[in-house]
Short mmCIF file of C-alpha atoms and ligand atoms in Angstrom, two decimals:
data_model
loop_
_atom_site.label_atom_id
_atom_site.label_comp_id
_atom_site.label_asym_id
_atom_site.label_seq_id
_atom_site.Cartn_x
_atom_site.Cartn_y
_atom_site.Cartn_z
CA UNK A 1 23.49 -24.40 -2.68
CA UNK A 2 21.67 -22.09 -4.88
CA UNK A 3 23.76 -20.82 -7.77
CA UNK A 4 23.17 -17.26 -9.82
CA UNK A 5 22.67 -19.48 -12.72
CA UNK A 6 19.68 -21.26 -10.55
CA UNK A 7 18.30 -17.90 -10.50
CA UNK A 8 18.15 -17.04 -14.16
CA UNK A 9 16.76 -20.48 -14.92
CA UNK A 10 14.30 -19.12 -12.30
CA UNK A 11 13.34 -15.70 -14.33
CA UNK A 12 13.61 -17.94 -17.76
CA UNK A 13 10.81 -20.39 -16.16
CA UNK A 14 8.85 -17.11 -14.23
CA UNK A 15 5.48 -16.68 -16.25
CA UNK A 16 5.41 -12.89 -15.16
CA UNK A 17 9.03 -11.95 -16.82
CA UNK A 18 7.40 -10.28 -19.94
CA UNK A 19 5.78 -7.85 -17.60
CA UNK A 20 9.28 -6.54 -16.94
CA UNK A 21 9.25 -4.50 -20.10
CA UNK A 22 5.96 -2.76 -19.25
CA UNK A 23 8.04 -0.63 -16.86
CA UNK A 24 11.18 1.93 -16.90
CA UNK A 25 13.89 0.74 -14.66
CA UNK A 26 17.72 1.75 -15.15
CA UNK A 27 20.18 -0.42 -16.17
CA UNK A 28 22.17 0.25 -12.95
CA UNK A 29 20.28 -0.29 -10.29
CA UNK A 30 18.33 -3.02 -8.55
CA UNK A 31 15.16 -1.50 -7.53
CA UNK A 32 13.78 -3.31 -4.29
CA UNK A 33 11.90 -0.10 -3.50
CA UNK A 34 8.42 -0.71 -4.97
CA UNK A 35 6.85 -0.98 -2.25
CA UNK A 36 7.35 2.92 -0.93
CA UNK A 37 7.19 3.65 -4.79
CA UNK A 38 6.15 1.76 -7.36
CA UNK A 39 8.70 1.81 -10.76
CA UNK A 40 7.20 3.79 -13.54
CA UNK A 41 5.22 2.02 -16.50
CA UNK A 42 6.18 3.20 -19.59
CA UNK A 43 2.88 4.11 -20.52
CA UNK A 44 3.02 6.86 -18.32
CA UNK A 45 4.81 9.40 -20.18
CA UNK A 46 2.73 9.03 -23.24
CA UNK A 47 -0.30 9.17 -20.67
CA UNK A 48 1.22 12.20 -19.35
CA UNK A 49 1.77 14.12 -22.82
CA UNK A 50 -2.26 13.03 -23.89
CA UNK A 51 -3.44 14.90 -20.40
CA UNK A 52 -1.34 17.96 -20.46
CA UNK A 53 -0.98 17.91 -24.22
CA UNK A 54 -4.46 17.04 -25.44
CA UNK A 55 -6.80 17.57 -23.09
CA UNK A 56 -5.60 19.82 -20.90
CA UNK A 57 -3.36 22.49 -23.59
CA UNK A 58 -6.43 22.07 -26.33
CA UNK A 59 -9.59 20.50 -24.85
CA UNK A 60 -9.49 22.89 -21.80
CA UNK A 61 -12.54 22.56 -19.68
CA UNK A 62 -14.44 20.63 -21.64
CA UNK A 63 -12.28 17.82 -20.86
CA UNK A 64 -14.17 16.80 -18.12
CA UNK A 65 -16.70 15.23 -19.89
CA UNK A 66 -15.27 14.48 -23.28
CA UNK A 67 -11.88 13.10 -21.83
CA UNK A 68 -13.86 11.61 -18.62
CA UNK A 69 -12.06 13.58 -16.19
CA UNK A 70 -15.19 13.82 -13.85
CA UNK A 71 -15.67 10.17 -13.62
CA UNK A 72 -12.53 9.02 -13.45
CA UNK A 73 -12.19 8.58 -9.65
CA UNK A 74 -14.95 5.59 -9.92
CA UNK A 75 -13.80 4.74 -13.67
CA UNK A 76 -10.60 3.50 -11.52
CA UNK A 77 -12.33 2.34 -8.82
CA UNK A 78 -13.63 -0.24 -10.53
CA UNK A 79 -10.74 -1.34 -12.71
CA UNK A 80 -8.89 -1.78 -8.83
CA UNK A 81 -11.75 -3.09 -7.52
CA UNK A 82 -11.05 -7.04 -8.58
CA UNK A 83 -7.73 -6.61 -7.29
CA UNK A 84 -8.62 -6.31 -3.44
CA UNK A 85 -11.81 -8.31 -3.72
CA UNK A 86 -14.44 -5.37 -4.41
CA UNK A 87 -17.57 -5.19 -6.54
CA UNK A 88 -18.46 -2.78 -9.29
CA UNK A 89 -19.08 0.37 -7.45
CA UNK A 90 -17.56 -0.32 -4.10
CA UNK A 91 -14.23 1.46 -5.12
CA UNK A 92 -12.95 5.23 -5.27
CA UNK A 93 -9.51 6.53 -6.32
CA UNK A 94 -9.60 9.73 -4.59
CA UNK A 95 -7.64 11.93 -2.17
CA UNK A 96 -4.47 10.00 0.05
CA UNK A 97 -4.84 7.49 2.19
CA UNK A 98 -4.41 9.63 5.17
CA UNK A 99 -7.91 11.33 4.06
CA UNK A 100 -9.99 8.55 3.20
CA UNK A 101 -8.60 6.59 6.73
CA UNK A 102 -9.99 10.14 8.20
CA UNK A 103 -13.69 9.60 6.63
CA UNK A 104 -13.93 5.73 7.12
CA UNK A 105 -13.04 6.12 10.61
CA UNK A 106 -15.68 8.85 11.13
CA UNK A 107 -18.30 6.86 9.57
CA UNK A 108 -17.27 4.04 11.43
CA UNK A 109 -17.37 5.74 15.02
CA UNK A 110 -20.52 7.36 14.00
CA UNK A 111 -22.25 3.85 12.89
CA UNK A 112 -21.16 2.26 16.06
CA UNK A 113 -21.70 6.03 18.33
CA UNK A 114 -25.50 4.27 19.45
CA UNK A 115 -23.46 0.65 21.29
CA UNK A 116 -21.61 3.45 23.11
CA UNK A 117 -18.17 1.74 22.36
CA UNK A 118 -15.44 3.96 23.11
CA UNK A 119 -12.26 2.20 22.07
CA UNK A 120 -10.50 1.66 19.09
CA UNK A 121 -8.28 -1.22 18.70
CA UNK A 122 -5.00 -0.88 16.75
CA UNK A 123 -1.24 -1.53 17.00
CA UNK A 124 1.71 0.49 18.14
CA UNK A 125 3.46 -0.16 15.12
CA UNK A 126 0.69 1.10 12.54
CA UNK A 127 2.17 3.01 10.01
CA UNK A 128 2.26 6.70 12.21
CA UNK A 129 0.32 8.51 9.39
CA UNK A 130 -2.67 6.02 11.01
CA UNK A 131 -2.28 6.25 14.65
CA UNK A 132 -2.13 10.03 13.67
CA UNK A 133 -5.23 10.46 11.97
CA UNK A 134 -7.29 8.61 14.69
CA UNK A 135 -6.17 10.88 17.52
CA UNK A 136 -7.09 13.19 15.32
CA UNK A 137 -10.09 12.64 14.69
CA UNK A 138 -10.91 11.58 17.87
CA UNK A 139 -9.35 14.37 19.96
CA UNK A 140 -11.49 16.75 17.97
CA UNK A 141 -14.69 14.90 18.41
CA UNK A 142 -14.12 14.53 21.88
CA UNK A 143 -16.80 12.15 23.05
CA UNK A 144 -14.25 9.75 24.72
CA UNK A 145 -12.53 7.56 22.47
CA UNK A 146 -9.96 5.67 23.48
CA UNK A 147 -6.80 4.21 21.70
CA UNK A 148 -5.75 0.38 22.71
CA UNK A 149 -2.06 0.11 21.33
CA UNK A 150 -0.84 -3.66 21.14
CA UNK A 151 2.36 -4.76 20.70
CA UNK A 152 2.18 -7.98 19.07
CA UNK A 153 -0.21 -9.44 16.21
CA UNK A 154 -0.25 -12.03 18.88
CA UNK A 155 -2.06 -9.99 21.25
CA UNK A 156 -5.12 -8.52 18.80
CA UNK A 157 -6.94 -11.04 19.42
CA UNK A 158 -7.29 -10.56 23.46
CA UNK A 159 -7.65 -6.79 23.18
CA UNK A 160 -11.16 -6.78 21.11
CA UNK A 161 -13.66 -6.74 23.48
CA UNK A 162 -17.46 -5.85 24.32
CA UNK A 163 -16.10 -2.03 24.49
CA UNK A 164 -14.70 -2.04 20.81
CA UNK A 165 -16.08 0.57 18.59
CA UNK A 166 -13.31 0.17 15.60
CA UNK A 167 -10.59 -2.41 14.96
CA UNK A 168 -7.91 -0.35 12.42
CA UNK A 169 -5.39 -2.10 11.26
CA UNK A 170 -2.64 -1.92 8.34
CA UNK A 171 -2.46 -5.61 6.36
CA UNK A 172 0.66 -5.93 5.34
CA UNK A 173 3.26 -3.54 8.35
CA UNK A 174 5.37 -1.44 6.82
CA UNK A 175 8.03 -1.96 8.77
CA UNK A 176 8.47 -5.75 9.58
CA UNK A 177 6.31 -6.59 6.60
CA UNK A 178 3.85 -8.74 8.60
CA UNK A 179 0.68 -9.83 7.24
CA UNK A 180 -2.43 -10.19 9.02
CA UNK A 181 -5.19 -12.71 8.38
CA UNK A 182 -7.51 -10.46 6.97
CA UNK A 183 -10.46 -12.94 7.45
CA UNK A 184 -10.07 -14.28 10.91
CA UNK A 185 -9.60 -10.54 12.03
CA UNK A 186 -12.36 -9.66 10.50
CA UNK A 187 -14.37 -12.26 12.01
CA UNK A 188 -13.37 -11.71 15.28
CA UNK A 189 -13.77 -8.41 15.44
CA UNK A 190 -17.44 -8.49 14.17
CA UNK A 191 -18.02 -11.26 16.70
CA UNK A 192 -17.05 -9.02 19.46
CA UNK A 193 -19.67 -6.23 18.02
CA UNK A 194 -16.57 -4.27 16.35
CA UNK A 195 -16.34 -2.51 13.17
CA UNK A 196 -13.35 -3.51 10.79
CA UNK A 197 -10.97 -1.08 8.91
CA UNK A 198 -8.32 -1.97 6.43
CA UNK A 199 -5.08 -0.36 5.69
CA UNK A 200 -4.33 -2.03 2.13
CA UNK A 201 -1.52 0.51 1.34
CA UNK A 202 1.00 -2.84 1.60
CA UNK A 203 -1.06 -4.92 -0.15
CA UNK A 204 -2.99 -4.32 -2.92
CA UNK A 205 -1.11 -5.55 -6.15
CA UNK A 206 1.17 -7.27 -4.14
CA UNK A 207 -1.21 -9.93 -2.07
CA UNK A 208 -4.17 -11.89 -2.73
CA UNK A 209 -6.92 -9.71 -0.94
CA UNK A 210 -10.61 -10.45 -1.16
CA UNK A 211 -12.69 -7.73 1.05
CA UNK A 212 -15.87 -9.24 0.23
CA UNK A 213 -14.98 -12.72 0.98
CA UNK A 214 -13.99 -11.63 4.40
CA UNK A 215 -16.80 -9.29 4.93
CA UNK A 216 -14.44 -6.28 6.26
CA UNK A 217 -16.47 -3.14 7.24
CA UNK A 218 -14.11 -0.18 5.34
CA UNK A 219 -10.57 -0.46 3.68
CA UNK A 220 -8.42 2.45 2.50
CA UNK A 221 -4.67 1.97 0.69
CA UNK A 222 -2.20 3.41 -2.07
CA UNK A 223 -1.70 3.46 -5.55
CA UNK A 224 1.83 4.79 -5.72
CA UNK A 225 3.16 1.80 -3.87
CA UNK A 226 2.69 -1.76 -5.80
CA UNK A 227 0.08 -0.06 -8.15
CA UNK A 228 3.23 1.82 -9.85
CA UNK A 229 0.37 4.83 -10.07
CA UNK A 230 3.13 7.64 -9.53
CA UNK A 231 4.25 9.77 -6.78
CA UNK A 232 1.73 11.07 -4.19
CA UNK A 233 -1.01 9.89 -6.78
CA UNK A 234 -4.46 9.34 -5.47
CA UNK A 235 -5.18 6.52 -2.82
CA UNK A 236 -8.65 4.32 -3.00
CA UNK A 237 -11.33 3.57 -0.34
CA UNK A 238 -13.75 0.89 -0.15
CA UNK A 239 -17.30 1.14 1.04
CA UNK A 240 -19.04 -2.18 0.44
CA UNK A 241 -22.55 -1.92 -1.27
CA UNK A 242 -23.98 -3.20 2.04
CA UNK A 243 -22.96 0.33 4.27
CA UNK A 244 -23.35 2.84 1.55
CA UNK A 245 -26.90 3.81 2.13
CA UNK A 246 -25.53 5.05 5.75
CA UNK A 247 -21.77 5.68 5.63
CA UNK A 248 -21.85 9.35 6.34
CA UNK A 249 -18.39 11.19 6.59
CA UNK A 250 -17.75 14.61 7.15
CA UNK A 251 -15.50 15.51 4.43
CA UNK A 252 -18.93 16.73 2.55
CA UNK A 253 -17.74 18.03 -0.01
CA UNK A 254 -19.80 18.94 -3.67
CA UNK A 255 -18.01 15.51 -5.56
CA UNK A 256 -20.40 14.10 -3.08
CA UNK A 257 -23.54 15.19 -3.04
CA UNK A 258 -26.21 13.63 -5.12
CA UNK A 259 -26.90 16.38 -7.62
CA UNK A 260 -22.91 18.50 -7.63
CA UNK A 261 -24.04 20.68 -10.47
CA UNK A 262 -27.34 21.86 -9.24
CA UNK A 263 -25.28 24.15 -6.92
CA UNK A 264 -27.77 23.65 -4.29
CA UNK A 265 -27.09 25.46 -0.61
CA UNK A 266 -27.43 22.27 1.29
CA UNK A 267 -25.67 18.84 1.14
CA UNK A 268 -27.88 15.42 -0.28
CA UNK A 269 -25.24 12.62 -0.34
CA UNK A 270 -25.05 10.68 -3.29
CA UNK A 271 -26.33 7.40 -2.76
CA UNK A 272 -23.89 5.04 -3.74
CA UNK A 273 -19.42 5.30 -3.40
CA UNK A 274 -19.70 8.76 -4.88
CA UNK A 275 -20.21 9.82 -1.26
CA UNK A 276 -16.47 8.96 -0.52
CA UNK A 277 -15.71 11.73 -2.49
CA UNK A 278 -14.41 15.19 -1.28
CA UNK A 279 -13.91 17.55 -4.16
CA UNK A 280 -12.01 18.29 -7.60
CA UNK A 281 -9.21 15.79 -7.81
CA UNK A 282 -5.79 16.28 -9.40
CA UNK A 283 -6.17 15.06 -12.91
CA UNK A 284 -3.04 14.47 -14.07
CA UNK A 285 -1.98 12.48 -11.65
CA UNK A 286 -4.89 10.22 -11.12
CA UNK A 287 -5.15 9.85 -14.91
CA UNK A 288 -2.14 7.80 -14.87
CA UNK A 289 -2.76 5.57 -12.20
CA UNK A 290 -4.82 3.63 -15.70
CA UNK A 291 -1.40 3.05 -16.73
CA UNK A 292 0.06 0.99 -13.87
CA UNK A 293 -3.54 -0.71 -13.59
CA UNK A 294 -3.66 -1.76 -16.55
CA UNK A 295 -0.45 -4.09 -16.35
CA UNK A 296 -2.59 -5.81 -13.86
CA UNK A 297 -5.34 -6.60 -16.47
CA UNK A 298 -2.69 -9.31 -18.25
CA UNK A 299 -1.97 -11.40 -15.04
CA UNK A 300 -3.86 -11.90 -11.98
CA UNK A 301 -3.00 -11.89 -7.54
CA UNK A 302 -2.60 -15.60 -7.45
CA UNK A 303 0.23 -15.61 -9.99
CA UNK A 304 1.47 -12.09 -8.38
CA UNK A 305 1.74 -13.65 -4.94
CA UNK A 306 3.06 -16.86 -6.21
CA UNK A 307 5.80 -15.22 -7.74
CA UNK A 308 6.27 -12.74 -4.62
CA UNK A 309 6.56 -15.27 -2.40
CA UNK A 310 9.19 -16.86 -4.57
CA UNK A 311 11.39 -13.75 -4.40
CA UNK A 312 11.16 -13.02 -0.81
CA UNK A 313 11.80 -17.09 -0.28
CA UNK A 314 14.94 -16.69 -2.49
CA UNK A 315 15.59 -13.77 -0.83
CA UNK A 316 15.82 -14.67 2.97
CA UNK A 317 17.86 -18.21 1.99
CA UNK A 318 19.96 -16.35 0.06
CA UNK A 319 20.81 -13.86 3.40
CA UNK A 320 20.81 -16.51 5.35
CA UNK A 321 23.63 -18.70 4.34
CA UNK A 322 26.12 -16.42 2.21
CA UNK A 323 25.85 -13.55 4.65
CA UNK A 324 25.60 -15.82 7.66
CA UNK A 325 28.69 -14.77 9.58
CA UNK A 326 27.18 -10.94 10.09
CA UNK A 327 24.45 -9.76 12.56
CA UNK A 328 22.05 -9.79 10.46
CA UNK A 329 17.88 -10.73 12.01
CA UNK A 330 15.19 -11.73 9.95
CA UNK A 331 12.70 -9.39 11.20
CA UNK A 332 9.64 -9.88 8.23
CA UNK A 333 7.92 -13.28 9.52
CA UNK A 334 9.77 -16.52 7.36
CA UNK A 335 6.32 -18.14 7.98
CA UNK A 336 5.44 -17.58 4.24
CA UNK A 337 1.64 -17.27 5.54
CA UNK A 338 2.46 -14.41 7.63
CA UNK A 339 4.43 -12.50 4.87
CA UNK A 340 4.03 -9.52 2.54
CA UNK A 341 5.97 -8.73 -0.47
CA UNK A 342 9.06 -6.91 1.36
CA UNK A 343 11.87 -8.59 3.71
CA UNK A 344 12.66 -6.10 6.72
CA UNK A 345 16.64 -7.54 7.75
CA UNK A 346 17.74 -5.51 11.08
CA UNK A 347 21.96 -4.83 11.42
CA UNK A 348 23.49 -2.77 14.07
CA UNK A 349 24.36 -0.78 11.48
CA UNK A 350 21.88 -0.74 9.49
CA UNK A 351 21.86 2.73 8.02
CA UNK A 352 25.24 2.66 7.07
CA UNK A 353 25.05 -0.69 5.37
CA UNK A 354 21.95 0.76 3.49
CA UNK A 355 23.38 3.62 2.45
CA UNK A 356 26.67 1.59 1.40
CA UNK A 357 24.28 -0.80 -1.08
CA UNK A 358 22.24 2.32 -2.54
CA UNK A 359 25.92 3.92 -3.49
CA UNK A 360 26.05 0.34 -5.49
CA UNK A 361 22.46 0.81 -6.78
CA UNK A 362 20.94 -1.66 -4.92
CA UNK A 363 17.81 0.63 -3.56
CA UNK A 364 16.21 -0.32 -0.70
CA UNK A 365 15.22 1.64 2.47
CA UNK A 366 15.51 2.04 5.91
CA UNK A 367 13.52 2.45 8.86
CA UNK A 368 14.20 2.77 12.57
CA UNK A 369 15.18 1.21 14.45
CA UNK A 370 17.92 -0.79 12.84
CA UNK A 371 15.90 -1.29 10.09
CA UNK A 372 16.87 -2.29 5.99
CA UNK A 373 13.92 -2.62 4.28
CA UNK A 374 14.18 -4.76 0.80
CA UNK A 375 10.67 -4.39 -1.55
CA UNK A 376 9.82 -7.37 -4.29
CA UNK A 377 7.70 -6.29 -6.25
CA UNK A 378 6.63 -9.06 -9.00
CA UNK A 379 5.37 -7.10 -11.86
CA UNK A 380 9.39 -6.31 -12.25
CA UNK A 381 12.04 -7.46 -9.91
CA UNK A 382 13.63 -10.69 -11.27
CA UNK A 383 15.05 -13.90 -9.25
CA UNK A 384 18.44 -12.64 -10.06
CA UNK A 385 17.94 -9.23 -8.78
CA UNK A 386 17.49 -10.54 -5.22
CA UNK A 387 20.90 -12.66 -6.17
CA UNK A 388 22.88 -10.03 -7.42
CA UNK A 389 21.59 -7.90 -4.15
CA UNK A 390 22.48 -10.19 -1.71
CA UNK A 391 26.18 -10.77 -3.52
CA UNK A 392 26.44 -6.78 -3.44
CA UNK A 393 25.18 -6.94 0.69
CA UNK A 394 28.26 -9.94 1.41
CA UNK A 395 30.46 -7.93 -0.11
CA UNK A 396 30.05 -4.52 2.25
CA UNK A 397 29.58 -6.75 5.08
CA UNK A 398 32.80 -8.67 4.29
CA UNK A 399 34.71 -5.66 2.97
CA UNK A 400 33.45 -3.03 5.78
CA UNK A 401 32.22 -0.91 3.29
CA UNK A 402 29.39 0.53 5.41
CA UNK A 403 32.22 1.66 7.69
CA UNK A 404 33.58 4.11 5.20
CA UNK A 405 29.99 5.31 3.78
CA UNK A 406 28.39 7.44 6.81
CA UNK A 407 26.50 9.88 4.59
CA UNK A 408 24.42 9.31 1.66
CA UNK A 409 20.59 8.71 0.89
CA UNK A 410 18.85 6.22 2.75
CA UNK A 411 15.19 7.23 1.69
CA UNK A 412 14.94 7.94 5.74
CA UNK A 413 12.71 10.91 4.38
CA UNK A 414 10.19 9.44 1.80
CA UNK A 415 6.72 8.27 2.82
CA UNK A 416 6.75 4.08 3.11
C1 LIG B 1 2.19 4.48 2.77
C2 LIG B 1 1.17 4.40 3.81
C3 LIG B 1 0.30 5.47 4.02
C4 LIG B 1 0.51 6.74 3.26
O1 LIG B 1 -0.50 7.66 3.45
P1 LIG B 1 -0.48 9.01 2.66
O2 LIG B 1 -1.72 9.66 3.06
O3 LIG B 1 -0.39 8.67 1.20
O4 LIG B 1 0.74 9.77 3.05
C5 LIG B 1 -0.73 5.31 4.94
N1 LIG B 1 -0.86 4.17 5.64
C6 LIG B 1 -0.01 3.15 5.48
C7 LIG B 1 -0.19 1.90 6.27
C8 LIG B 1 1.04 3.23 4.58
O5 LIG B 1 1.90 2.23 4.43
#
């Protein structure tokens, strides 16, 4: 039987405990919500004061060159770029991910418009911001395209075929937290003659990724989730070296074209990421993404994931046998393989008993149906934290606590 002193020996031995202090996290709650928003690092208010202080109060405009506030967007590109498997100048922090799924989809479709392929391949239970965006896009270009909805990881596979323009799909799911096998995917789909998007919002600085290993096509994802980069701040998108000389998208905007201050009437793309770009980007909020990147630069994925899948391990045995008399279902996979960095635990009740453990500070979410949603995020959340949540859990369940709290906040309302 694991013990709560088992788990403090655990965050004494954990190589990644020092990292802890880089962040702000009250003393009164157990976050386990880092991966719909990542805690803040410290660094980020003193970040903060610099932009609005310095450089925007005094510096004014000329802060876009002298404080780098033009180049920023590929600046951070590149300091994210070793964490999903990118090269120098492959990466943009720019726009949400909604926006840059929107152009890599277009430039997809458009690459692939000549094989006459008609279908894109994705699953029902994408994140809905996704599905979204592709009818979207392609209700308005109205040549045809077709979404193919499958249910089950299980049955990707089988649904790429010879008429598959674009295979879209989210890495880590945001709701049973899921993880794909980036490569085989990848491989498969480009075997069948498809094009390969990834959704990294679930992933990146929470799983090893490596893009350019796998050879993937386009990839898009978050910074505000396990990048701690802030609320709403900027998302990234990946064109590889090899499809920038032809990835068009129609977001054209003047942060794009080759020559943005020669004002000229008619759009030249620049040639290399810089063509990901739409137009002026909210400064202060992309400027301190730097800060939750940087915590990155003093540990590295393998270490990250290690330790991730250590918590979520913990985690589910921990669930399992002191809350085993409840109706509680594993719904994340406990194939550590097929894992991300949260544990999704369904209970007929489940909104109740959620908002019965945020009233004791244990945040988490929930999402339909049924649906508690605990993140572990390793940059911060110690072994004992997944401990003292679980002890907080048994004790609702045993007590009937969630009977007695109907209303409260559940986080039903945030973006995931
Ligand atoms: C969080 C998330 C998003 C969020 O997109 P926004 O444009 O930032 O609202 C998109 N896709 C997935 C898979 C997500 O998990």
């Amino acid at each position: 039987m694991i013990t709560r002193a088992d788990c403090l020996a655990l965050d004494r031995a954990d190589p990644l405990a020092p990292l802890r202090e880089r962040f702000i996290l009250p003393d009164d709650v157990i976050y386990l919500d880092g991966n719909s928003l990542g805690a803040r690092p410290k660094a980020a208010l003193e970040r903060a004061r610099q932009v609005i202080g310095q450089e925007w109060g005094i510096d004014l405009i000329r802060s876009w060159n002298h404080a780098g506030w033009f180049e920023m967007p590929l600046r951070l590109g590149n300091l994210l770029a070793p964490l999903i498997g990118a090269a120098e100048g492959e990466v943009a922090v720019t726009d949400s991910t909604s926006i840059n799924l929107f152009k890599v989809l277009a430039a997809a479709l458009q690459l692939q418009a000549p094989t006459g392929r008609r279908v894109i391949v994705t699953e029902r239970g994408n994140f809905p911001s996704d599905l979204y965006i592709a009818e979207g896009l392609t209700a308005w270009l109205d040549r045809g395209y077709r979404m193919r909805l499958v249910d089950s990881p299980a049955e990707l596979h089988a649904a790429i075929d010879d008429e598959t323009a674009v295979v879209m799909l989210t890495h880590v799911n945001y709701r049973t937290g899921h993880l794909h096998d980036l490569q085989a995917l990848t491989r498969h789909a480009q075997a069948q003659g498809a094009m390969m998007i990834w959704d990294l919002a679930h992933s990146a600085g929470a799983v090893e990724v490596d893009l350019g290993a796998a050879n993937a096509d386009f990839a898009v994802g978050c910074t505000y989730k396990y990048l701690n980069g802030g609320p709403g701040a900027p998302a990234f998108v990946w064109v590889p070296r090899r499809h920038q000389a032809h990835f068009t998208q129609p977001l054209s905007g003047w942060w794009a074209h080759a020559a943005p201050f020669a004002m000229a009437p008619s759009f030249d793309a620049d040639a290399g990421i810089r063509r990901a770009l739409c137009g002026t980007q909210p400064v202060v909020s992309l400027a301190l993404i730097e800060c939750g990147l940087d915590v990155f630069a003093d540990t590295d994925m393998a270490s990250i994931r290690r330790k991730s899948l250590g918590l979520t391990n913990l985690f589910i045995e921990l669930v399992d046998t002191r809350c085993a008399d409840h109706p509680l279902t594993l719904v994340t996979p406990r194939q550590p393989a097929e894992r991300g960095s949260h544990v999704s635990i369904a209970h007929p009740q489940g909104l109740a008993v959620m908002r019965a453990l945020i009233a004791r500070g244990v945040i988490g979410d929930y999402r339909e149906p049924a649906i508690m949603r605990f993140g572990f995020t390793p940059l911060y959340t110690r072994f004992v934290d997944a401990w003292d949540a679980v002890a907080v859990l048994r004790d609702i369940l045993d007590n009937g606590l969630h009977d007695v709290a109907t209303t409260g906040d559940d986080h039903r309302s945030v973006v995931t």
